[in-house]
Amino acid sequence: MTTRIRGRAMTNPIPKPPSGGNGRLLPPDAGRDRPLFVVAAILVFLACIAGLGARGAWLQAQRWTTDLETSLTIQVRPAEGRDAEADADRAAALTRAMPGVEQATSRGRDHALALLTPWLGEGNLPDDLPLPLLVDVRTRSGVTIDTAALQAQLDAEGMAARIDDHGRWANAVRRAAGTAQALGLGLLALLAGAAAAVIAFAARASLAARLDVIDALHLCGAEDRFIAGLFQRRFFMLGLKAGVAGAVFAGLVSLLVSLGDAPADMAFFLPQWASDPFEFVLLACAPVLAGLTAAISARLAVASDLRGRW
Amino acid sequence: MDPEPVIRFDNVGMRYGRGPEILRDLSFDLPRGSFQFLTGPSGAGKTSLLRLIYLAAKPSRGLISYFGRDAATLPRNELPDLRRRVGVVFQEFRLLGHMNVFDNVALPLRVAGRKRADYAEDVAELLTWVGLGDKMNALPATLSGGEQQRVAIARAVVGQPEVLIADEPTGNVDPEMGMRLLRLFAELNKLGTTIIIATHDLQLVRMLDAPVMTLSNGHLHIRPPRSERLRMQEAAEAEAEADRIAAAPAAAAPRSSVDPQASDDDTDPGQSDD
């Protein structure tokens, strides 16, 4: 109409239209989205902690299994008519000659006694008590020592020696670490799911509170994607901001945990700041994922509402 | 008459969910450039009929065509374009409270993808024309009912719609403002816009010589404009007169005055029982 009615009944000059940009089509949230922001930030924080924790458990388990896998112990049992100390030295020498062995140290009787002290106390053992002596062997990582050949050599020397490659322990540790890691990942998945559900729920609630705007836009001839786009942008930004807050907080907490001198075995499931790319990737991805989750759920909610209209 | 009405209803029925039919067997045309009132008691289905006309609801049965397009076969992505050709002034205005007057009025242009620089002056001019040139930056909540009404009307007409629907446009304003608004609608109608005004206000209906659509119990009755009714009445009387003259030689014929509109004074359409 405006062009056709130009010039009609105008006594006053036309005032200038308000300057500045377009007003926002969606009303400012006026605090309505703040609880959502807080909940989303907390969920992202927990998810990051779970992720870092799972990572920490994995790193720790790896360290332990590496420790176990690169070491062997040879037990030299005392035998009638044999000098156990000499046998242990001989076993160490034989082992050192094996390919892949870095170091083999025979531990004397004192060492064996020291190992027993916690259980039997000091000085309670007779001097002639026969004790098995130990040979500590360090191998290069990734190399498998031919324990059968070594055992054959030791047997050929006539000593009562037994090789323990810690396989049983390494497997147990690996299993425990695997369980911890699965737990961490499961927790992560659960938290991510909860975050998505909460954000989707909030997006619907926020939508319901703004039905008047959707109504007005819809009847003014706005396309569905135009309306969905408004909410999508709003919720992406909300998810992103909440995600940044949660991730930064999680990063700080894991940094504090690493700076504090928690003993290594206690830190098994604590988020550790290892300063490797994984942490940065996780903490950088979390806000983006939170934003995307929020945007997608908002979009789906709006789309289903609009489909319910005509 | 225009061969293609802007909107055509053919045996249209409508119900919400599994409820009873709110509207039954509506068949009518809205000719291009026409002006009509829609009236009827509350609960008769006026709002539902208007919703059908402004493409906010789908009929449960029957055919509606908008601008020659059959509603049943319209793909969803073509609906926004048709909606832009229909302007609506809602009874409760439905202005967006967080946007100022200027942005509210500019909304249809904005959703149509037009740039602010293109329409800013037009919107300012329109607002000046409806007497709100100095309130462009005001929020709707700070305006009086009449001012909000005018903002709603400006928003409805800013996109130069081909059809303008106003639901009780005088319900919230004093009689004088009601008159001014009616004149505004008549003005727009002269410029070619098809207009439907839903109202309870019979005073308003009597002021214009326009057809009156009356909804009652879901059925629609259309009463032609007064001038046409007079013409029909005169034609009927002339015919009766001719018959009488023709029958005069037979002398004894009683005076037959079969007048189809005999009792038709401007009765309250709200009490019509058809």
Short mmCIF file of N, CA and C in Angstrom, two decimals, chain A residues 105-239:
data_model
loop_
_atom_site.label_atom_id
_atom_site.label_comp_id
_atom_site.label_asym_id
_atom_site.label_seq_id
_atom_site.Cartn_x
_atom_site.Cartn_y
_atom_site.Cartn_z
N THR A 105 69.88 -57.86 37.05
CA THR A 105 70.60 -57.66 38.30
C THR A 105 70.22 -58.76 39.28
N SER A 106 71.22 -59.41 39.80
CA SER A 106 70.88 -60.42 40.80
C SER A 106 70.80 -59.74 42.15
N ARG A 107 69.74 -60.07 42.89
CA ARG A 107 69.56 -59.48 44.20
C ARG A 107 70.01 -60.52 45.23
N GLY A 108 70.77 -60.10 46.18
CA GLY A 108 71.31 -61.04 47.16
C GLY A 108 70.30 -61.43 48.22
N ARG A 109 70.79 -62.12 49.19
CA ARG A 109 69.95 -62.60 50.29
C ARG A 109 69.36 -61.43 51.09
N ASP A 110 70.15 -60.37 51.22
CA ASP A 110 69.66 -59.21 51.97
C ASP A 110 68.36 -58.66 51.36
N HIS A 111 68.37 -58.63 50.04
CA HIS A 111 67.20 -58.11 49.32
C HIS A 111 66.00 -59.00 49.58
N ALA A 112 66.24 -60.30 49.55
CA ALA A 112 65.16 -61.26 49.79
C ALA A 112 64.64 -61.08 51.22
N LEU A 113 65.52 -60.88 52.15
CA LEU A 113 65.11 -60.69 53.55
C LEU A 113 64.29 -59.40 53.68
N ALA A 114 64.78 -58.36 52.99
CA ALA A 114 64.07 -57.08 53.05
C ALA A 114 62.65 -57.23 52.54
N LEU A 115 62.49 -58.07 51.51
CA LEU A 115 61.13 -58.28 50.98
C LEU A 115 60.24 -58.97 52.00
N LEU A 116 60.85 -59.77 52.87
CA LEU A 116 60.05 -60.53 53.84
C LEU A 116 59.75 -59.71 55.10
N THR A 117 60.58 -58.69 55.33
CA THR A 117 60.45 -57.93 56.58
C THR A 117 59.02 -57.46 56.88
N PRO A 118 58.33 -56.91 55.90
CA PRO A 118 56.98 -56.42 56.23
C PRO A 118 56.09 -57.50 56.81
N TRP A 119 56.34 -58.73 56.48
CA TRP A 119 55.45 -59.81 56.96
C TRP A 119 55.99 -60.48 58.23
N LEU A 120 57.31 -60.62 58.24
CA LEU A 120 57.86 -61.42 59.33
C LEU A 120 58.63 -60.60 60.37
N GLY A 121 58.80 -59.34 60.10
CA GLY A 121 59.54 -58.50 61.04
C GLY A 121 61.04 -58.67 60.83
N GLU A 122 61.77 -57.79 61.53
CA GLU A 122 63.21 -57.80 61.30
C GLU A 122 63.93 -58.71 62.31
N GLY A 123 64.86 -59.45 61.79
CA GLY A 123 65.71 -60.22 62.69
C GLY A 123 65.05 -61.43 63.31
N ASN A 124 63.92 -61.82 62.80
CA ASN A 124 63.26 -62.99 63.37
C ASN A 124 63.56 -64.28 62.62
N LEU A 125 64.40 -64.16 61.62
CA LEU A 125 64.66 -65.34 60.79
C LEU A 125 66.03 -65.91 61.11
N PRO A 126 66.10 -67.20 61.13
CA PRO A 126 67.43 -67.79 61.32
C PRO A 126 68.30 -67.56 60.10
N ASP A 127 69.60 -67.39 60.37
CA ASP A 127 70.51 -67.05 59.26
C ASP A 127 70.58 -68.12 58.19
N ASP A 128 70.28 -69.36 58.61
CA ASP A 128 70.45 -70.42 57.60
C ASP A 128 69.13 -70.79 56.92
N LEU A 129 68.11 -69.95 57.11
CA LEU A 129 66.84 -70.24 56.43
C LEU A 129 67.04 -70.15 54.92
N PRO A 130 66.71 -71.21 54.20
CA PRO A 130 66.90 -71.14 52.75
C PRO A 130 65.87 -70.18 52.15
N LEU A 131 66.39 -69.23 51.39
CA LEU A 131 65.48 -68.25 50.76
C LEU A 131 65.70 -68.26 49.25
N PRO A 132 64.64 -68.15 48.47
CA PRO A 132 64.85 -68.00 47.03
C PRO A 132 65.42 -66.62 46.75
N LEU A 133 66.35 -66.56 45.83
CA LEU A 133 66.93 -65.26 45.45
C LEU A 133 66.32 -64.80 44.12
N LEU A 134 66.32 -63.51 43.95
CA LEU A 134 65.65 -62.97 42.75
C LEU A 134 66.64 -62.31 41.80
N VAL A 135 66.32 -62.40 40.52
CA VAL A 135 67.07 -61.66 39.50
C VAL A 135 66.08 -60.75 38.79
N ASP A 136 66.33 -59.45 38.89
CA ASP A 136 65.48 -58.46 38.21
C ASP A 136 65.94 -58.29 36.78
N VAL A 137 65.00 -58.41 35.85
CA VAL A 137 65.38 -58.26 34.44
C VAL A 137 64.56 -57.14 33.82
N ARG A 138 65.26 -56.19 33.16
CA ARG A 138 64.57 -55.12 32.40
C ARG A 138 64.78 -55.44 30.92
N THR A 139 63.68 -55.41 30.18
CA THR A 139 63.83 -55.68 28.74
C THR A 139 63.46 -54.41 27.99
N ARG A 140 63.91 -54.40 26.73
CA ARG A 140 63.50 -53.27 25.89
C ARG A 140 62.03 -53.45 25.57
N SER A 141 61.28 -52.30 25.57
CA SER A 141 59.83 -52.44 25.35
C SER A 141 59.59 -52.87 23.90
N GLY A 142 58.60 -53.68 23.75
CA GLY A 142 58.24 -54.16 22.42
C GLY A 142 58.99 -55.43 22.02
N VAL A 143 59.94 -55.84 22.84
CA VAL A 143 60.70 -57.05 22.50
C VAL A 143 60.21 -58.20 23.38
N THR A 144 59.96 -59.32 22.78
CA THR A 144 59.55 -60.48 23.58
C THR A 144 60.78 -61.37 23.81
N ILE A 145 61.03 -61.61 25.06
CA ILE A 145 62.18 -62.45 25.40
C ILE A 145 61.79 -63.92 25.24
N ASP A 146 62.68 -64.67 24.69
CA ASP A 146 62.40 -66.10 24.50
C ASP A 146 62.61 -66.80 25.83
N THR A 147 61.54 -66.79 26.64
CA THR A 147 61.68 -67.31 28.01
C THR A 147 61.91 -68.82 28.01
N ALA A 148 61.39 -69.50 27.01
CA ALA A 148 61.58 -70.96 26.95
C ALA A 148 63.05 -71.29 26.78
N ALA A 149 63.72 -70.54 25.88
CA ALA A 149 65.14 -70.79 25.64
C ALA A 149 65.96 -70.48 26.89
N LEU A 150 65.60 -69.39 27.57
CA LEU A 150 66.30 -68.99 28.78
C LEU A 150 66.13 -70.06 29.86
N GLN A 151 64.89 -70.53 29.99
CA GLN A 151 64.58 -71.56 30.98
C GLN A 151 65.43 -72.81 30.70
N ALA A 152 65.53 -73.14 29.39
CA ALA A 152 66.32 -74.33 29.00
C ALA A 152 67.77 -74.15 29.41
N GLN A 153 68.33 -72.95 29.19
CA GLN A 153 69.72 -72.68 29.55
C GLN A 153 69.93 -72.82 31.05
N LEU A 154 68.94 -72.23 31.82
CA LEU A 154 69.06 -72.28 33.28
C LEU A 154 68.98 -73.72 33.77
N ASP A 155 68.07 -74.49 33.15
CA ASP A 155 67.94 -75.90 33.53
C ASP A 155 69.24 -76.65 33.23
N ALA A 156 69.85 -76.30 32.07
CA ALA A 156 71.09 -76.97 31.67
C ALA A 156 72.20 -76.71 32.69
N GLU A 157 72.13 -75.53 33.34
CA GLU A 157 73.12 -75.21 34.37
C GLU A 157 72.87 -76.01 35.65
N GLY A 158 71.70 -76.61 35.69
CA GLY A 158 71.37 -77.44 36.84
C GLY A 158 70.79 -76.66 38.01
N MET A 159 70.40 -75.41 37.79
CA MET A 159 69.84 -74.66 38.93
C MET A 159 68.32 -74.73 38.94
N ALA A 160 67.81 -74.60 40.18
CA ALA A 160 66.34 -74.65 40.31
C ALA A 160 65.80 -73.23 40.14
N ALA A 161 65.66 -72.80 38.89
CA ALA A 161 65.22 -71.43 38.62
C ALA A 161 63.89 -71.42 37.87
N ARG A 162 63.12 -70.41 38.18
CA ARG A 162 61.83 -70.30 37.52
C ARG A 162 61.67 -68.85 37.03
N ILE A 163 61.17 -68.73 35.76
CA ILE A 163 61.02 -67.37 35.20
C ILE A 163 59.57 -66.93 35.33
N ASP A 164 59.41 -65.72 35.85
CA ASP A 164 58.04 -65.16 35.95
C ASP A 164 57.97 -63.92 35.07
N ASP A 165 57.17 -64.00 33.99
CA ASP A 165 57.11 -62.83 33.09
C ASP A 165 55.95 -61.89 33.46
N HIS A 166 55.34 -62.02 34.60
CA HIS A 166 54.28 -61.14 35.11
C HIS A 166 53.04 -61.11 34.22
N GLY A 167 52.97 -62.08 33.31
CA GLY A 167 51.85 -62.08 32.36
C GLY A 167 50.51 -62.06 33.07
N ARG A 168 50.44 -62.81 34.18
CA ARG A 168 49.17 -62.88 34.89
C ARG A 168 48.77 -61.50 35.40
N TRP A 169 49.76 -60.78 35.96
CA TRP A 169 49.48 -59.45 36.49
C TRP A 169 49.16 -58.45 35.40
N ALA A 170 49.96 -58.54 34.35
CA ALA A 170 49.73 -57.58 33.26
C ALA A 170 48.32 -57.72 32.73
N ASN A 171 47.88 -58.97 32.59
CA ASN A 171 46.51 -59.18 32.09
C ASN A 171 45.49 -58.60 33.04
N ALA A 172 45.70 -58.82 34.33
CA ALA A 172 44.75 -58.31 35.32
C ALA A 172 44.70 -56.79 35.26
N VAL A 173 45.89 -56.17 35.18
CA VAL A 173 45.93 -54.71 35.12
C VAL A 173 45.24 -54.20 33.86
N ARG A 174 45.52 -54.90 32.76
CA ARG A 174 44.89 -54.48 31.50
C ARG A 174 43.37 -54.57 31.60
N ARG A 175 42.92 -55.67 32.21
CA ARG A 175 41.46 -55.82 32.35
C ARG A 175 40.88 -54.71 33.22
N ALA A 176 41.57 -54.44 34.33
CA ALA A 176 41.08 -53.39 35.24
C ALA A 176 41.05 -52.04 34.52
N ALA A 177 42.13 -51.78 33.78
CA ALA A 177 42.20 -50.50 33.06
C ALA A 177 41.11 -50.42 32.01
N GLY A 178 40.89 -51.54 31.35
CA GLY A 178 39.84 -51.57 30.32
C GLY A 178 38.49 -51.28 30.94
N THR A 179 38.25 -51.87 32.11
CA THR A 179 36.97 -51.64 32.79
C THR A 179 36.83 -50.17 33.16
N ALA A 180 37.91 -49.62 33.70
CA ALA A 180 37.87 -48.21 34.10
C ALA A 180 37.61 -47.31 32.90
N GLN A 181 38.25 -47.66 31.83
CA GLN A 181 38.11 -46.86 30.62
C GLN A 181 36.69 -46.96 30.07
N ALA A 182 36.16 -48.18 30.05
CA ALA A 182 34.79 -48.37 29.58
C ALA A 182 33.82 -47.60 30.47
N LEU A 183 34.11 -47.62 31.77
CA LEU A 183 33.28 -46.89 32.72
C LEU A 183 33.29 -45.40 32.38
N GLY A 184 34.52 -44.89 32.13
CA GLY A 184 34.66 -43.47 31.80
C GLY A 184 33.92 -43.12 30.52
N LEU A 185 34.07 -43.97 29.52
CA LEU A 185 33.42 -43.69 28.24
C LEU A 185 31.90 -43.80 28.39
N GLY A 186 31.47 -44.81 29.18
CA GLY A 186 30.03 -44.97 29.42
C GLY A 186 29.46 -43.75 30.10
N LEU A 187 30.20 -43.26 31.10
CA LEU A 187 29.80 -42.07 31.83
C LEU A 187 29.71 -40.88 30.88
N LEU A 188 30.71 -40.80 30.03
CA LEU A 188 30.76 -39.72 29.04
C LEU A 188 29.53 -39.76 28.15
N ALA A 189 29.23 -40.97 27.66
CA ALA A 189 28.07 -41.13 26.77
C ALA A 189 26.78 -40.76 27.51
N LEU A 190 26.70 -41.22 28.76
CA LEU A 190 25.50 -40.96 29.56
C LEU A 190 25.31 -39.45 29.76
N LEU A 191 26.43 -38.77 30.09
CA LEU A 191 26.35 -37.33 30.35
C LEU A 191 26.03 -36.57 29.07
N ALA A 192 26.64 -37.02 27.97
CA ALA A 192 26.35 -36.36 26.70
C ALA A 192 24.88 -36.54 26.36
N GLY A 193 24.36 -37.75 26.60
CA GLY A 193 22.94 -38.01 26.34
C GLY A 193 22.06 -37.15 27.21
N ALA A 194 22.44 -37.06 28.52
CA ALA A 194 21.65 -36.25 29.44
C ALA A 194 21.68 -34.79 29.01
N ALA A 195 22.85 -34.32 28.61
CA ALA A 195 22.97 -32.93 28.17
C ALA A 195 22.07 -32.68 26.97
N ALA A 196 22.12 -33.62 26.02
CA ALA A 196 21.30 -33.46 24.82
C ALA A 196 19.82 -33.44 25.19
N ALA A 197 19.42 -34.34 26.08
CA ALA A 197 18.01 -34.42 26.45
C ALA A 197 17.56 -33.14 27.16
N VAL A 198 18.41 -32.67 28.09
CA VAL A 198 18.05 -31.46 28.83
C VAL A 198 17.94 -30.27 27.89
N ILE A 199 18.90 -30.18 26.99
CA ILE A 199 18.90 -29.04 26.07
C ILE A 199 17.68 -29.13 25.15
N ALA A 200 17.37 -30.34 24.69
CA ALA A 200 16.21 -30.51 23.80
C ALA A 200 14.92 -30.12 24.55
N PHE A 201 14.85 -30.58 25.78
CA PHE A 201 13.67 -30.26 26.60
C PHE A 201 13.55 -28.75 26.78
N ALA A 202 14.68 -28.13 27.10
CA ALA A 202 14.66 -26.68 27.32
C ALA A 202 14.33 -25.94 26.04
N ALA A 203 14.81 -26.46 24.93
CA ALA A 203 14.52 -25.80 23.66
C ALA A 203 13.02 -25.82 23.41
N ARG A 204 12.37 -26.95 23.73
CA ARG A 204 10.93 -27.03 23.55
C ARG A 204 10.20 -26.07 24.48
N ALA A 205 10.69 -26.00 25.73
CA ALA A 205 10.05 -25.11 26.68
C ALA A 205 10.18 -23.66 26.22
N SER A 206 11.38 -23.35 25.75
CA SER A 206 11.63 -21.99 25.31
C SER A 206 10.76 -21.66 24.10
N LEU A 207 10.57 -22.67 23.29
CA LEU A 207 9.73 -22.51 22.10
C LEU A 207 8.29 -22.23 22.52
N ALA A 208 7.83 -23.01 23.49
CA ALA A 208 6.45 -22.87 23.93
C ALA A 208 6.22 -21.47 24.48
N ALA A 209 7.28 -20.91 25.11
CA ALA A 209 7.14 -19.58 25.69
C ALA A 209 7.14 -18.51 24.61
N ARG A 210 7.52 -18.88 23.41
CA ARG A 210 7.61 -17.87 22.34
C ARG A 210 6.70 -18.20 21.18
N LEU A 211 5.63 -18.94 21.49
CA LEU A 211 4.71 -19.33 20.42
C LEU A 211 4.12 -18.11 19.73
N ASP A 212 3.96 -17.00 20.49
CA ASP A 212 3.39 -15.81 19.87
C ASP A 212 4.27 -15.30 18.74
N VAL A 213 5.58 -15.38 18.97
CA VAL A 213 6.50 -14.92 17.93
C VAL A 213 6.42 -15.85 16.72
N ILE A 214 6.41 -17.15 17.00
CA ILE A 214 6.33 -18.11 15.89
C ILE A 214 5.04 -17.89 15.12
N ASP A 215 3.96 -17.71 15.86
CA ASP A 215 2.67 -17.47 15.25
C ASP A 215 2.71 -16.26 14.32
N ALA A 216 3.24 -15.16 14.86
CA ALA A 216 3.26 -13.92 14.08
C ALA A 216 4.12 -14.11 12.83
N LEU A 217 5.28 -14.71 13.01
CA LEU A 217 6.18 -14.90 11.86
C LEU A 217 5.54 -15.81 10.83
N HIS A 218 4.93 -16.89 11.34
CA HIS A 218 4.32 -17.87 10.45
C HIS A 218 3.23 -17.22 9.60
N LEU A 219 2.37 -16.43 10.26
CA LEU A 219 1.25 -15.85 9.53
C LEU A 219 1.68 -14.66 8.67
N CYS A 220 2.86 -14.12 8.95
CA CYS A 220 3.37 -13.06 8.08
C CYS A 220 4.01 -13.67 6.84
N GLY A 221 4.02 -14.97 6.77
CA GLY A 221 4.57 -15.62 5.59
C GLY A 221 6.04 -15.97 5.71
N ALA A 222 6.51 -16.15 6.95
CA ALA A 222 7.91 -16.57 7.11
C ALA A 222 8.03 -18.04 6.76
N GLU A 223 9.09 -18.38 6.08
CA GLU A 223 9.31 -19.79 5.76
C GLU A 223 9.75 -20.54 7.00
N ASP A 224 9.47 -21.85 6.98
CA ASP A 224 9.81 -22.68 8.14
C ASP A 224 11.29 -22.55 8.49
N ARG A 225 12.12 -22.58 7.47
CA ARG A 225 13.55 -22.58 7.77
C ARG A 225 14.00 -21.24 8.32
N PHE A 226 13.27 -20.20 7.97
CA PHE A 226 13.57 -18.87 8.52
C PHE A 226 13.32 -18.88 10.03
N ILE A 227 12.15 -19.42 10.42
CA ILE A 227 11.80 -19.46 11.84
C ILE A 227 12.73 -20.41 12.59
N ALA A 228 12.92 -21.61 12.01
CA ALA A 228 13.79 -22.59 12.67
C ALA A 228 15.20 -22.03 12.82
N GLY A 229 15.63 -21.27 11.81
CA GLY A 229 16.98 -20.70 11.83
C GLY A 229 17.17 -19.75 13.01
N LEU A 230 16.13 -18.97 13.31
CA LEU A 230 16.23 -18.03 14.43
C LEU A 230 16.52 -18.78 15.73
N PHE A 231 15.73 -19.84 15.97
CA PHE A 231 15.89 -20.59 17.22
C PHE A 231 17.20 -21.36 17.21
N GLN A 232 17.54 -21.86 16.04
CA GLN A 232 18.77 -22.63 15.93
C GLN A 232 19.97 -21.77 16.31
N ARG A 233 20.00 -20.56 15.78
CA ARG A 233 21.13 -19.67 16.10
C ARG A 233 21.16 -19.35 17.59
N ARG A 234 19.98 -19.02 18.13
CA ARG A 234 19.89 -18.67 19.54
C ARG A 234 20.44 -19.82 20.39
N PHE A 235 20.02 -21.05 20.09
CA PHE A 235 20.41 -22.17 20.94
C PHE A 235 21.83 -22.63 20.67
N PHE A 236 22.31 -22.43 19.46
CA PHE A 236 23.72 -22.78 19.22
C PHE A 236 24.61 -21.90 20.10
N MET A 237 24.29 -20.62 20.12
CA MET A 237 25.11 -19.70 20.91
C MET A 237 25.01 -20.04 22.40
N LEU A 238 23.80 -20.38 22.82
CA LEU A 238 23.62 -20.72 24.24
C LEU A 238 24.42 -21.97 24.59
N GLY A 239 24.32 -22.99 23.74
CA GLY A 239 25.05 -24.24 23.98
C GLY A 239 26.55 -24.00 23.95
#
